[in-house]
mmCIF file of C-alpha atoms in Angstrom:
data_model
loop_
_atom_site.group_PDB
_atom_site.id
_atom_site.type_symbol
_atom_site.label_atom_id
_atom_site.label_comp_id
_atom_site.label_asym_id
_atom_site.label_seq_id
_atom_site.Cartn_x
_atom_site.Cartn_y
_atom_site.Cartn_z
ATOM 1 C CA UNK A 194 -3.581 -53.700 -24.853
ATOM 2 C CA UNK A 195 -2.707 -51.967 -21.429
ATOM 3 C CA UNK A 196 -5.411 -50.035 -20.116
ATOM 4 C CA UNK A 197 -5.139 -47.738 -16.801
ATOM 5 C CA UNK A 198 -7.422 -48.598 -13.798
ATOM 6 C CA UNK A 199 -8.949 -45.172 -14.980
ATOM 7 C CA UNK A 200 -9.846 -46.200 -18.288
ATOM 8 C CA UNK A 201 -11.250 -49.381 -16.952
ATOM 9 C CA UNK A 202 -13.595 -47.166 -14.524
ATOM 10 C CA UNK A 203 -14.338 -45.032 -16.961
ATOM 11 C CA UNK A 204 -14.969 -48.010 -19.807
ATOM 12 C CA UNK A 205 -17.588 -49.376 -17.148
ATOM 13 C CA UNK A 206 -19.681 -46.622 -16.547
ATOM 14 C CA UNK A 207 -19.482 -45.645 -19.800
ATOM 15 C CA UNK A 208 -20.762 -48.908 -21.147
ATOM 16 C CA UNK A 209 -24.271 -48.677 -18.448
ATOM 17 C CA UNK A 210 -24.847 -45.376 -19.693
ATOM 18 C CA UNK A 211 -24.399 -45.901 -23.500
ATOM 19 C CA UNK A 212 -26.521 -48.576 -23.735
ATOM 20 C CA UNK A 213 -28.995 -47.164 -21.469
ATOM 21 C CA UNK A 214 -29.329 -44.151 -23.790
ATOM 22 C CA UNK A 215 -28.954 -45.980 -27.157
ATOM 23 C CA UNK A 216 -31.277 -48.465 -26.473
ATOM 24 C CA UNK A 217 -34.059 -45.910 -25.380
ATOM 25 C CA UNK A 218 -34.101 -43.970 -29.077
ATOM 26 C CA UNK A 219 -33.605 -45.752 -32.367
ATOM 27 C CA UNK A 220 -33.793 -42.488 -33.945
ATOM 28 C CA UNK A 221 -31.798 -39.661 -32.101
ATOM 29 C CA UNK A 222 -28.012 -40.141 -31.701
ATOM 30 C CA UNK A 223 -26.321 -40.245 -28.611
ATOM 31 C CA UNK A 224 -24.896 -37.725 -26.588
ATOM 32 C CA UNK A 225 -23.455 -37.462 -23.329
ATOM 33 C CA UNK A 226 -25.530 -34.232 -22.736
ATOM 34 C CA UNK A 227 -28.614 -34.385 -24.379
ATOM 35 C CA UNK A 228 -29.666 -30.529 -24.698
ATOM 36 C CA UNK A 229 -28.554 -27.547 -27.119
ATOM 37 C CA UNK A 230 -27.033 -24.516 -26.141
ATOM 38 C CA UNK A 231 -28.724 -20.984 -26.673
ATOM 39 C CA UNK A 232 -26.439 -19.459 -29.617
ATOM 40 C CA UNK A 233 -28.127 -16.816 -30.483
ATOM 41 C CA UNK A 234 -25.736 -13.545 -31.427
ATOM 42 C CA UNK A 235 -26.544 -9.995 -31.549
ATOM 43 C CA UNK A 236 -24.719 -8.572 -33.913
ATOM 44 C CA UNK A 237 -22.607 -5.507 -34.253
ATOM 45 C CA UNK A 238 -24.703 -2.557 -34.609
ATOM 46 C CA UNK A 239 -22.663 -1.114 -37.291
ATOM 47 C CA UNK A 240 -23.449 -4.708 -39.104
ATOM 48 C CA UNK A 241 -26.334 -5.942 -39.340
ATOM 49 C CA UNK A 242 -26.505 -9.691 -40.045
ATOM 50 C CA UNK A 243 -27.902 -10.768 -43.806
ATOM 51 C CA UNK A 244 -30.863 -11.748 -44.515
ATOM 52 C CA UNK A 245 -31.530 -15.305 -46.067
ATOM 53 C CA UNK A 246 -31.666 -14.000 -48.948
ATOM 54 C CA UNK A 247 -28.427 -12.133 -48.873
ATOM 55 C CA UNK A 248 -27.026 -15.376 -47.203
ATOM 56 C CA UNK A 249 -28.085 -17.618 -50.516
ATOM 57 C CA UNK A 250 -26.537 -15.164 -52.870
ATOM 58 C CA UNK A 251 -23.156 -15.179 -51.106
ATOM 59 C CA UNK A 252 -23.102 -18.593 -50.518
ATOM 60 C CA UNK A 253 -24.054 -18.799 -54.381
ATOM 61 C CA UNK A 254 -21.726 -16.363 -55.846
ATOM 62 C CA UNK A 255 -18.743 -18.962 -54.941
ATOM 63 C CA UNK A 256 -19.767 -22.350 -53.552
ATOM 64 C CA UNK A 257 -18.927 -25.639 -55.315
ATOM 65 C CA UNK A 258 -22.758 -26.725 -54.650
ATOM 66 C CA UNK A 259 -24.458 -23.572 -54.673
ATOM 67 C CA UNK A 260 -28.026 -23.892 -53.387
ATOM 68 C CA UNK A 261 -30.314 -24.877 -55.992
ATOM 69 C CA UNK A 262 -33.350 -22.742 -57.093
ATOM 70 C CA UNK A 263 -36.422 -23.816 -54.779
ATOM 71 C CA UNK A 264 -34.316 -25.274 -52.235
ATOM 72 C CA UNK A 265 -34.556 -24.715 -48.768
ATOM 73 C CA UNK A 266 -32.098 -22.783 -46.748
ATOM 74 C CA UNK A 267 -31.748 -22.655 -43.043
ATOM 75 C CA UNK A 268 -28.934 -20.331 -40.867
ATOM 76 C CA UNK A 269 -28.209 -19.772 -37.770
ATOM 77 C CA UNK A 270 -25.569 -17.243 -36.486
ATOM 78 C CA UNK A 271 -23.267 -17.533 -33.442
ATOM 79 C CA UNK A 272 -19.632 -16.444 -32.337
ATOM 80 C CA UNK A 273 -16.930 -19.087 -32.941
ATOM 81 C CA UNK A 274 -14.215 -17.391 -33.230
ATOM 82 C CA UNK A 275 -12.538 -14.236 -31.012
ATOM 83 C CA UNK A 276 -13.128 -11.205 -32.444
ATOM 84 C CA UNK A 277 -16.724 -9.547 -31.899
ATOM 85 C CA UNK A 278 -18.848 -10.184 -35.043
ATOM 86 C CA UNK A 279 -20.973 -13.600 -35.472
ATOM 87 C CA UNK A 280 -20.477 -16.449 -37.980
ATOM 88 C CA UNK A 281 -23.470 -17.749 -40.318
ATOM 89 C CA UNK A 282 -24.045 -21.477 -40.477
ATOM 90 C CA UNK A 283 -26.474 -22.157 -42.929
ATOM 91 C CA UNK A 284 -27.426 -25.335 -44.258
ATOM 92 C CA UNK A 285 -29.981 -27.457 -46.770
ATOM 93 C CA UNK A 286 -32.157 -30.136 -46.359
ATOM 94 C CA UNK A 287 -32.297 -32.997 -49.127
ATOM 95 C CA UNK A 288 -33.503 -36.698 -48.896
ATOM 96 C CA UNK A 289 -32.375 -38.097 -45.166
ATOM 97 C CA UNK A 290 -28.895 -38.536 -46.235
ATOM 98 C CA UNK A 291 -28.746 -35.209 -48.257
ATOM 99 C CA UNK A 292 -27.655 -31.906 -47.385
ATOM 100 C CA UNK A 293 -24.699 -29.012 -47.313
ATOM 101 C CA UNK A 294 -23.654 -27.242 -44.964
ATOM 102 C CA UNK A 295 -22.173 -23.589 -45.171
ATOM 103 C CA UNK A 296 -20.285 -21.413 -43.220
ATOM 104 C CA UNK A 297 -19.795 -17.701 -43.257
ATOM 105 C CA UNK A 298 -17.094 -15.166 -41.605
ATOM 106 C CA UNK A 299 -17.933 -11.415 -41.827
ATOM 107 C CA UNK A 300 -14.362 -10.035 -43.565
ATOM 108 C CA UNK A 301 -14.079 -6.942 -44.066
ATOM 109 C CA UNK A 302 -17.251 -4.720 -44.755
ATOM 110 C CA UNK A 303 -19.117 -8.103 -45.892
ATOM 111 C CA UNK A 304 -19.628 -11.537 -44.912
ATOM 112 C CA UNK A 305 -17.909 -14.383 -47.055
ATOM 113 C CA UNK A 306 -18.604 -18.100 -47.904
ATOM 114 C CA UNK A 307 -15.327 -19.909 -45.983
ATOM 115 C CA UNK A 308 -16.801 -23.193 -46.056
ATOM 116 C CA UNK A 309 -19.076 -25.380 -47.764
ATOM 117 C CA UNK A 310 -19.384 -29.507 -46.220
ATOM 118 C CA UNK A 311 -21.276 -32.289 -47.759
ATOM 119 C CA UNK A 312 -22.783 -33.051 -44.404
ATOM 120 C CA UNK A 313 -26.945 -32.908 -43.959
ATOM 121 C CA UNK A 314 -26.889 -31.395 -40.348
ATOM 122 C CA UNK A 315 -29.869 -32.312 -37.552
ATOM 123 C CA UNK A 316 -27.426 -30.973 -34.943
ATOM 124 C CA UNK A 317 -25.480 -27.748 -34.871
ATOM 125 C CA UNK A 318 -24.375 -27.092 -31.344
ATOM 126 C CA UNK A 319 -21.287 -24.072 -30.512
ATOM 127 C CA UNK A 320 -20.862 -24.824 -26.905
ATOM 128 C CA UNK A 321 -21.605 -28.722 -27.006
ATOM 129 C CA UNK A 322 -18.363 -29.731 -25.699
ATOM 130 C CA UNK A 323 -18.440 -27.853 -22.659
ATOM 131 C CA UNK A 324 -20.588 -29.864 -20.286
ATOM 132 C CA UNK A 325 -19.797 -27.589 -17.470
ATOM 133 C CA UNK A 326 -21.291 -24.689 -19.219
ATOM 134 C CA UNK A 327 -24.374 -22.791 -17.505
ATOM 135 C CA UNK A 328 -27.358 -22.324 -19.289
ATOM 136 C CA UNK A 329 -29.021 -19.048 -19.815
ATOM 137 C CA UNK A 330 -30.836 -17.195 -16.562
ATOM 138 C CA UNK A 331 -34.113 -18.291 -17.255
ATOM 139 C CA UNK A 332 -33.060 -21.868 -17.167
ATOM 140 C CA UNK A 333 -30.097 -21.228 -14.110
ATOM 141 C CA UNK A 334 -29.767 -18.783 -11.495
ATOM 142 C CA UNK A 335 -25.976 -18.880 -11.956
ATOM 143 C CA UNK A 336 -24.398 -16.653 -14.504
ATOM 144 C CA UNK A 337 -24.226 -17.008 -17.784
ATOM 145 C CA UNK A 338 -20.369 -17.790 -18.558
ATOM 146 C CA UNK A 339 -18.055 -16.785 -21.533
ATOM 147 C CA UNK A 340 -17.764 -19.462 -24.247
ATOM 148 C CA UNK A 341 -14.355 -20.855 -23.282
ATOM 149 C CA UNK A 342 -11.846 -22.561 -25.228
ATOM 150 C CA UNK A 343 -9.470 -25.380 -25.230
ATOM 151 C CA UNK A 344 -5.771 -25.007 -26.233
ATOM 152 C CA UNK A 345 -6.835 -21.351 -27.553
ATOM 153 C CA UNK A 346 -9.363 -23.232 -29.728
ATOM 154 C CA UNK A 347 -13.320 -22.364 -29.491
ATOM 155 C CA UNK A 348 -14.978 -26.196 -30.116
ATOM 156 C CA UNK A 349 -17.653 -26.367 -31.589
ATOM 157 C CA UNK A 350 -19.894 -29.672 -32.722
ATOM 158 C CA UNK A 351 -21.353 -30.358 -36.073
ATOM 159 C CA UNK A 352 -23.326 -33.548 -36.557
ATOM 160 C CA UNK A 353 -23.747 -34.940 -39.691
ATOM 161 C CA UNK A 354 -26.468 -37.631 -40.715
ATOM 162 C CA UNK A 355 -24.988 -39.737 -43.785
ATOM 163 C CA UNK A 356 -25.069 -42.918 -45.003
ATOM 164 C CA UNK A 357 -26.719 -44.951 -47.994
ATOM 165 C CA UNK A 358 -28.120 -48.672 -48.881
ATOM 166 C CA UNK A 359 -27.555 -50.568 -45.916
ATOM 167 C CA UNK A 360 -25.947 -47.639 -43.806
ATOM 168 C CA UNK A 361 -27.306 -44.888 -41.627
ATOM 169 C CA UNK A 362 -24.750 -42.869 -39.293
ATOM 170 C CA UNK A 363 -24.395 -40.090 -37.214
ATOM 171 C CA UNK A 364 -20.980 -38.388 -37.162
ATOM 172 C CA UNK A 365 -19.908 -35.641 -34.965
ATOM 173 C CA UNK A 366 -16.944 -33.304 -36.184
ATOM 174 C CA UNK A 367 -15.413 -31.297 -33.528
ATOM 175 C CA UNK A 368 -14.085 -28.036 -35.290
ATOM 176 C CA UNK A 369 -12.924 -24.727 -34.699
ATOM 177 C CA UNK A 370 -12.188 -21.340 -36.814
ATOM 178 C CA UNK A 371 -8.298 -20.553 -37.386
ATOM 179 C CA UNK A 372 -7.458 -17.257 -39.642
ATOM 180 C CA UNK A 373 -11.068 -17.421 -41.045
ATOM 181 C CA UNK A 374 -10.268 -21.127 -42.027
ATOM 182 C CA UNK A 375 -12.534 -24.006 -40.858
ATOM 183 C CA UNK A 376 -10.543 -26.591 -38.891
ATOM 184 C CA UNK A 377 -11.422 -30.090 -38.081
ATOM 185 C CA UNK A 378 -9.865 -31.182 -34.765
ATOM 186 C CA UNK A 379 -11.844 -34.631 -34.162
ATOM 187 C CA UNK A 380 -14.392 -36.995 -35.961
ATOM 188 C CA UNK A 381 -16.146 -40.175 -34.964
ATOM 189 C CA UNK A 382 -19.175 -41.940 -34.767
ATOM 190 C CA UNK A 383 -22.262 -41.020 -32.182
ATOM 191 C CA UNK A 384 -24.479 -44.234 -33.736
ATOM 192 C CA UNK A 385 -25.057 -46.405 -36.599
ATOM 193 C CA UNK A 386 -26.643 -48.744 -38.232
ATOM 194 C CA UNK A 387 -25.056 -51.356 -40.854
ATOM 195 C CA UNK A 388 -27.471 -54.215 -42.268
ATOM 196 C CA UNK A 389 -25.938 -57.080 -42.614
ATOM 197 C CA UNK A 390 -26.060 -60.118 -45.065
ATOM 198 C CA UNK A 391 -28.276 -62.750 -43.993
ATOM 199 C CA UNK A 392 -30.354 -60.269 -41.602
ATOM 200 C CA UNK A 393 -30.039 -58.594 -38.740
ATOM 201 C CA UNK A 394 -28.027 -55.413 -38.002
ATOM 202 C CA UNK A 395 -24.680 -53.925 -36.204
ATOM 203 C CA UNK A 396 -24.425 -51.302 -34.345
ATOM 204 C CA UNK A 397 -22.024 -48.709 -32.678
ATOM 205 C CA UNK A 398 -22.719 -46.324 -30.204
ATOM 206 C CA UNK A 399 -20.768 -43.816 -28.715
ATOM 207 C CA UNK A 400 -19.670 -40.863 -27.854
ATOM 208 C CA UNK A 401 -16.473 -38.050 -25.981
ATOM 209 C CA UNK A 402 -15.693 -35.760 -23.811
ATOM 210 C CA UNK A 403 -12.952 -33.563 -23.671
ATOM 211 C CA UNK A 404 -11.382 -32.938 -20.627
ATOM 212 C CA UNK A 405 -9.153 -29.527 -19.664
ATOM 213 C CA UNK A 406 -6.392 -28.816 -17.616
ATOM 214 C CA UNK A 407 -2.939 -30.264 -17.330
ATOM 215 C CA UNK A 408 0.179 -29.931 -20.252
ATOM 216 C CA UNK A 409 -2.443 -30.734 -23.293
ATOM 217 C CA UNK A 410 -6.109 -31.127 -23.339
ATOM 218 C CA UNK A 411 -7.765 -34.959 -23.856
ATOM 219 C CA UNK A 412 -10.545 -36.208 -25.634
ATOM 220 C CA UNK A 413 -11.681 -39.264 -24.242
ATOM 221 C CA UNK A 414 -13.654 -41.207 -26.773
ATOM 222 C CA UNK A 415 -15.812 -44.521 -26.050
ATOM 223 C CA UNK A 416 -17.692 -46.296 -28.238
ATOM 224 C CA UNK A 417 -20.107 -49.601 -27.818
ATOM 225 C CA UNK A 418 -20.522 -52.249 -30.500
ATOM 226 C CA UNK A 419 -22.473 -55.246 -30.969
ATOM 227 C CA UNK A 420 -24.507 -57.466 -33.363
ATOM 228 C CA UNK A 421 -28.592 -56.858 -33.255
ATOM 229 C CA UNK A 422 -30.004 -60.029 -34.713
ATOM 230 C CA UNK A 423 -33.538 -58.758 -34.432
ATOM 231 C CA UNK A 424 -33.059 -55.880 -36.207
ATOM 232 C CA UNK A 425 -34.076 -52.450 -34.363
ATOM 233 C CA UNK A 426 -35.812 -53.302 -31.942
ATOM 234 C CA UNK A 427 -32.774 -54.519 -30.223
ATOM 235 C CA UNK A 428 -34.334 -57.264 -27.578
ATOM 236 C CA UNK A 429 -30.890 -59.008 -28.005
ATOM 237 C CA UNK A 430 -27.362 -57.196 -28.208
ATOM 238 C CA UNK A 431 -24.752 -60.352 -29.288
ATOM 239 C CA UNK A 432 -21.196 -59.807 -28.613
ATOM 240 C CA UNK A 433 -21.256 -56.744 -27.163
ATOM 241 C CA UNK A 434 -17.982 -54.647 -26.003
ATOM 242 C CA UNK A 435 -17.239 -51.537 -24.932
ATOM 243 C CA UNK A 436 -13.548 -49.659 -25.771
ATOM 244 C CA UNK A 437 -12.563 -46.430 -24.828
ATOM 245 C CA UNK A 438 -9.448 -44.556 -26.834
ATOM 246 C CA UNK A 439 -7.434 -41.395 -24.878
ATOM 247 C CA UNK A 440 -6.445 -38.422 -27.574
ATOM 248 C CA UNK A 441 -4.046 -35.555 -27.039
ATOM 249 C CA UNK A 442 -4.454 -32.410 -28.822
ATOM 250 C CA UNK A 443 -1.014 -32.013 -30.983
ATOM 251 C CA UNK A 444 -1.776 -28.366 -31.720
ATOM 252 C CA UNK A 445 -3.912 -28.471 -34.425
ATOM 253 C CA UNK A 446 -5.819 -32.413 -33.997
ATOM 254 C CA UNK A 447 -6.683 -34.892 -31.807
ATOM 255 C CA UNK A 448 -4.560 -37.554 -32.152
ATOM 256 C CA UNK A 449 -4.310 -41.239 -30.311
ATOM 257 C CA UNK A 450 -2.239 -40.702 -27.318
ATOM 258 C CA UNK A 451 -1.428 -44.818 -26.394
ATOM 259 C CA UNK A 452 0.692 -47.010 -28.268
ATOM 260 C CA UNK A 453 -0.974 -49.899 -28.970
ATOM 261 C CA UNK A 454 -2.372 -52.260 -31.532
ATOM 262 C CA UNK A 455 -5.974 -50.649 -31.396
ATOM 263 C CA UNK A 456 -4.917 -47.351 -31.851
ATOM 264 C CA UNK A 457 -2.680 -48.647 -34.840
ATOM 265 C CA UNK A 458 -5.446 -50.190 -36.541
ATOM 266 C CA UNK A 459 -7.486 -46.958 -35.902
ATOM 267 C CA UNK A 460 -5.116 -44.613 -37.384
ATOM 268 C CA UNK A 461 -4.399 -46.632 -40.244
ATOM 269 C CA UNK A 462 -8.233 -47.332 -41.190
ATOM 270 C CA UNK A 463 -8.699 -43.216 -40.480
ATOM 271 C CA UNK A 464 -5.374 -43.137 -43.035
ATOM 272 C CA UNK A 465 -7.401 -44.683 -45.310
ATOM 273 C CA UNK A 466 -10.846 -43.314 -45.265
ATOM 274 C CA UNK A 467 -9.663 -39.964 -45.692
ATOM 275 C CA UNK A 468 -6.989 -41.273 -48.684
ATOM 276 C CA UNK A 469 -4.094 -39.393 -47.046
ATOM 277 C CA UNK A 470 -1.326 -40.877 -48.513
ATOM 278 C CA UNK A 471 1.427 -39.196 -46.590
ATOM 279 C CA UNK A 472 0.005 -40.589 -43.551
ATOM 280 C CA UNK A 473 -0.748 -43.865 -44.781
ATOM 281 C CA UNK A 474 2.889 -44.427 -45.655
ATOM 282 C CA UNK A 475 3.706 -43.517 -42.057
ATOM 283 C CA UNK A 476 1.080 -45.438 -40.245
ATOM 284 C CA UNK A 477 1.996 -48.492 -42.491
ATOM 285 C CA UNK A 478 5.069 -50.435 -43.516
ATOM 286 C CA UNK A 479 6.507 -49.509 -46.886
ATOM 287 C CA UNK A 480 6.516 -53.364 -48.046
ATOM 288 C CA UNK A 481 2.464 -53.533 -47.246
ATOM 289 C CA UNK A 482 1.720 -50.592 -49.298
ATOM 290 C CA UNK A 483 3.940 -51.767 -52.047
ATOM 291 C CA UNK A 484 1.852 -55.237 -51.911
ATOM 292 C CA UNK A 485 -1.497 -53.981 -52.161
ATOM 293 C CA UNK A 486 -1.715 -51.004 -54.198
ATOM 294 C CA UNK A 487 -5.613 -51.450 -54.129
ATOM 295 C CA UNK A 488 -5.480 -49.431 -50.820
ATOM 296 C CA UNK A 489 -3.879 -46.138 -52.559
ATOM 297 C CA UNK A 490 -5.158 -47.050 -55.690
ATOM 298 C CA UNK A 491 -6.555 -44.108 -57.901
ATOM 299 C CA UNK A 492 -8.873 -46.069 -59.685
ATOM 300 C CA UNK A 493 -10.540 -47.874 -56.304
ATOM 301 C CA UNK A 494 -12.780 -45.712 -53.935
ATOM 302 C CA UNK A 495 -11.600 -45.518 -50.427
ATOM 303 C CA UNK A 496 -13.743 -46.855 -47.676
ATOM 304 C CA UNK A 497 -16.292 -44.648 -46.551
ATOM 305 C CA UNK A 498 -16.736 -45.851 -43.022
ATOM 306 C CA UNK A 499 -15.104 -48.653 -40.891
ATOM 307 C CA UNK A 500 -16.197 -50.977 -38.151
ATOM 308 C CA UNK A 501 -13.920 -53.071 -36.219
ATOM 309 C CA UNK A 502 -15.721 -55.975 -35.362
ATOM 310 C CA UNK A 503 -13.484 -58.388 -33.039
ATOM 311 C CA UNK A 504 -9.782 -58.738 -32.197
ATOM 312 C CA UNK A 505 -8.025 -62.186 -31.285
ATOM 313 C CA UNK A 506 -4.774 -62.747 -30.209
ATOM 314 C CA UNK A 507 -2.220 -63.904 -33.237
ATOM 315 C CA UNK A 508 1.268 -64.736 -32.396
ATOM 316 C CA UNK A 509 3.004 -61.505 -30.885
ATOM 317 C CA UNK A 510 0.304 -59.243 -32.311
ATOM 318 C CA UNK A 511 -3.123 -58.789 -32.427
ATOM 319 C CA UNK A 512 -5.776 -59.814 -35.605
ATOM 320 C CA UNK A 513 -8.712 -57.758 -36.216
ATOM 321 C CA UNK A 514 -11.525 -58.367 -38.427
ATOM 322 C CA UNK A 515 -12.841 -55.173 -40.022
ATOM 323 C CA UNK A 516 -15.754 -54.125 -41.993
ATOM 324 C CA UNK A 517 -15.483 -52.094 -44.440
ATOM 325 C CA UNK A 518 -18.326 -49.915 -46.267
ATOM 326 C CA UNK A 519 -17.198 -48.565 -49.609
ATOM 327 C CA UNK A 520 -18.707 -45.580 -51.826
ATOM 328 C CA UNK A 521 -19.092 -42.004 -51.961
ATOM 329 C CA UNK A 522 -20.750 -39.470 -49.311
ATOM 330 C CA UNK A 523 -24.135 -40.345 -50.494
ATOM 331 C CA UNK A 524 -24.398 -44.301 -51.502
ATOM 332 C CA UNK A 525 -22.730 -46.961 -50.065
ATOM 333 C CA UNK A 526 -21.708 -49.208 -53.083
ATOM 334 C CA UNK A 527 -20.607 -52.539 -51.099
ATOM 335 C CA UNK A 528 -19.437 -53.974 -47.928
ATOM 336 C CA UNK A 529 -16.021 -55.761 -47.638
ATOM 337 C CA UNK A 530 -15.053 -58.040 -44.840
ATOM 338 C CA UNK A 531 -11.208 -58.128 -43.683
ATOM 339 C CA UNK A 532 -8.282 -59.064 -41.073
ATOM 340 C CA UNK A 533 -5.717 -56.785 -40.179
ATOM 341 C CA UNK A 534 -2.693 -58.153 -38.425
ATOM 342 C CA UNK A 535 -1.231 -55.778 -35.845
ATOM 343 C CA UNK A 536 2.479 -56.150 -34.614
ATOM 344 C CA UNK A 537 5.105 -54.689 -32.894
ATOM 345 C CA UNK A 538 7.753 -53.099 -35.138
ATOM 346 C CA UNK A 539 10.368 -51.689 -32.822
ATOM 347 C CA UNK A 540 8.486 -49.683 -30.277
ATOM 348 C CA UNK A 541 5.502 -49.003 -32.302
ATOM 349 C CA UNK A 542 2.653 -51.114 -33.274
ATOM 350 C CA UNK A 543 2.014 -51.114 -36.980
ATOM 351 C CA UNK A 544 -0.745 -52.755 -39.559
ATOM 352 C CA UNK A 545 2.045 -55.388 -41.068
ATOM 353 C CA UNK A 546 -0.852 -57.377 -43.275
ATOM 354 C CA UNK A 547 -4.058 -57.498 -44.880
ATOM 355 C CA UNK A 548 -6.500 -59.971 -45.946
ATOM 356 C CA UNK A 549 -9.955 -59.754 -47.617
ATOM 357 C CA UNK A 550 -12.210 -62.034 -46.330
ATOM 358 C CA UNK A 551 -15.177 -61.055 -48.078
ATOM 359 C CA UNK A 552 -17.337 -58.432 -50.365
ATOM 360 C CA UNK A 553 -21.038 -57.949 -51.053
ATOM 361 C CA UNK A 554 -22.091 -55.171 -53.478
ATOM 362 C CA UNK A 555 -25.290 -53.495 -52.818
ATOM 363 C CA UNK A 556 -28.119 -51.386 -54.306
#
C-alpha cells in the first residue's frame, strides 16, 4: 500500500505517543487530548431545563429500553446543534459492559426522546474533537471561543465501554444532530482488550483527529496493535505495528479516502459488522457473496468487532488474517480466525475470497 511521506511522519510519531499513553493506563482509554470540555448550558429563560425526574418520564413514555424502576439515571445538558436551546444526554449505569444512553431535543414547547443507544458511556465530551479549542477563563486567559463546526456539522464524541467474555473495548462515535435526528459520522476503536486461546492478550490502541480546511474536512485515524503475552501488564508488546487510515467527509460520513487493499478490507469488515447489505454487495464481488451466504445470512449473527491481525503479500494482492468476535452488544459468543484475500479488480481493490481458519466458542 502507498503511503505519503506525510502519513509516514505522521505514522511515526503517532506510534511513540500511542504507546507511551497506552502503556501508562490499563484502565482509561486513549485520547489524543486527555481532558473534558466545560459543557455546561444555561438554558433559555422562557425554558427551563427538566428535572431528572421529568427527564425519566420522557425518556420512558417512548424509549425501546425505558429506564427501569430503581435504576440510576445521569444527564447532562449542552448545545449540539444551532439553534439556542440545549440538548439532554442522559444515560444509565449497569454491570461494566451495561448501559443506555439517551438523547433529548427540546421541540416545540417540550423536550423529546430522539435517541436511545445501547452504549454504557464513561465519556461524553461536545467539543472533544476540537483540540484547538480554549478552555474556560479560569483555566486560560484567552477567550472563550464559539463551538465550531466542521462541514456545517457540530462533532461531538460519545465513548462507549462494551464488550463481553474475553472482550473489553472502548469505542468512540463521532456524531452530530441533523433535523433533530442523531447522526453518526465516524466510529472506531480508542483500546481493547481480546484474550486469547492459550493465554495472553491482544491489543489495539488508537485514536483521530480531524483536521479542517481545504475542499473537505479529514479524519486521520491511527491505530497500534500487537500481541501481549504477559497479559496486562504489558512488559512485552510482540509484533507490534502501527497504521494510519486518511477519511474524507462525503457529506454525511467519514469515509476511506485511499484506494487500497487495507482500506478494502476495512470497509468490507465495517460492511459486515453493521449487516448492511447494500453496501456489502458493493464493497464485495457478487460471486463471493453468492459463495458464502453465511456472511448475509439471517440466521448467523454478524461479527461484533474485528481485528486485523497481519497482512502478507499473496500473488498480486494482499492476504490478511482477521479476527473475528461474534455475538450481540452485550456477550461475545465466540472468536473466529480468518484470511481475506485482497485484489485488484479494475481500479479498485476488492475482498475476492474468504477462508475460516478457525473458531472457539466462549462463556
Amino acid at each position: 500500500m502507498k503511503a505519503s511521506p506525510l502519513a509516514f511522519v505522521i505514522a511515526a510519531g503517532i506510534l511513540t505517543a500511542s504507546l507511551q499513553s497506552g502503556l501508562a493506563s490499563s484502565d482509561a482509554p486513549l485520547s489524543p487530548a486527555n481532558r473534558s470540555s466545560a459543557v455546561t448550558a444555561a438554558a433559555h429563560p422562557e425554558a427551563p431545563l427538566p428535572t431528572l425526574q421529568q427527564v425519566r418520564e420522557i425518556i420512558n413514555a417512548s424509549a425501546k429500553s425505558p429506564v427501569g424502576e430503581g435504576g440510576q439515571l445521569f444527564m447532562r445538558s449542552a448545545n449540539l446543534d444551532q439553534d439556542r436551546e440545549p440538548e439532554i444526554a442522559a444515560y444509565t449505569n449497569g454491570a461494566v459492559h451495561l448501559g443506555m444512553f439517551y438523547l433529548l431535543d427540546r421541540q416545540g414547547e417540550q423536550y423529546r426522546l430522539i435517541a436511545e443507544k445501547a452504549w454504557n458511556v464513561p465519556h461524553f465530551a461536545p467539543e472533544r474533537w476540537q483540540f484547538d479549542r480554549f478552555d474556560a477563563s479560569e483555566w486560560n486567559s484567552e477567550p472563550l471561543q464559539a463551538a465550531g463546526t466542521v462541514a456545517g456539522k457540530r462533532l461531538f464524541e460519545v465513548i462507549n465501554r462494551t464488550g463481553g467474555t474475553g472482550l473489553d473495548s472502548y469505542e468512540v462515535h463521532l456524531c452530530y444532530l441533523e433535523n433533530g435526528t442523531l447522526r453518526e459520522a465516524w466510529e472506531g476503536v480508542l483500546k481493547q482488550r481480546v484474550s486469547l486461546p492459550g493465554g495472553g492478550m491482544h491489543l489495539q490502541y488508537g485514536s483521530y483527529q480531524v483536521v479542517e480546511g481545504g475542499e473537505q474536512p479529514v479524519l486521520l485515524v491511527w491505530e497500534t496493535t500487537g500481541q501481549a503475552p504477559d497479559g496486562e501488564t504489558l512488559n512485552r508488546l510482540l509484533q507490534a505495528e502501527t497504521r494510519m487510515q486518511q477519511y474524507v467527509f462525503d457529506g454525511s460520513r467519514f469515509v476511506p479516502a485511499d484506494n487500497s487493499p487495507y482500506a478494502a478490507v476495512t470497509q468490507f469488515l465495517q460492511a459486515r459488522v453493521q449487516g448492511n447489505q447494500a453496501q456489502l454487495v458493493r464493497t464485495s464481488s457478487a460471486e463471493l457473496v453468492a459463495s458464502t451466504p453465511w456472511l448475509s445470512g439471517p440466521a448467523n449473527p454478524h461479527p461484533l468487532h474485528y481485528v486485523i491481525e497481519a497482512a502478507q503479500s499473496a500473488g498480486d494482492g494482499v492476504r490478511y488474517r482477521v479476527l473475528l468476535l461474534i455475538g450481540s452488544e452485550q456477550t461475545t459468543l465466540a472468536m473466529e480466525q480468518e484470511e481475506l484475500l485482497v485484489e485488484q479488480v479494475g481500479a479498485a481493490w476488492r475482498v475476492t475470497s474468504v477462508t475460516r481458519l478457525a473458531q472457539s466458542q466462549l462463556g
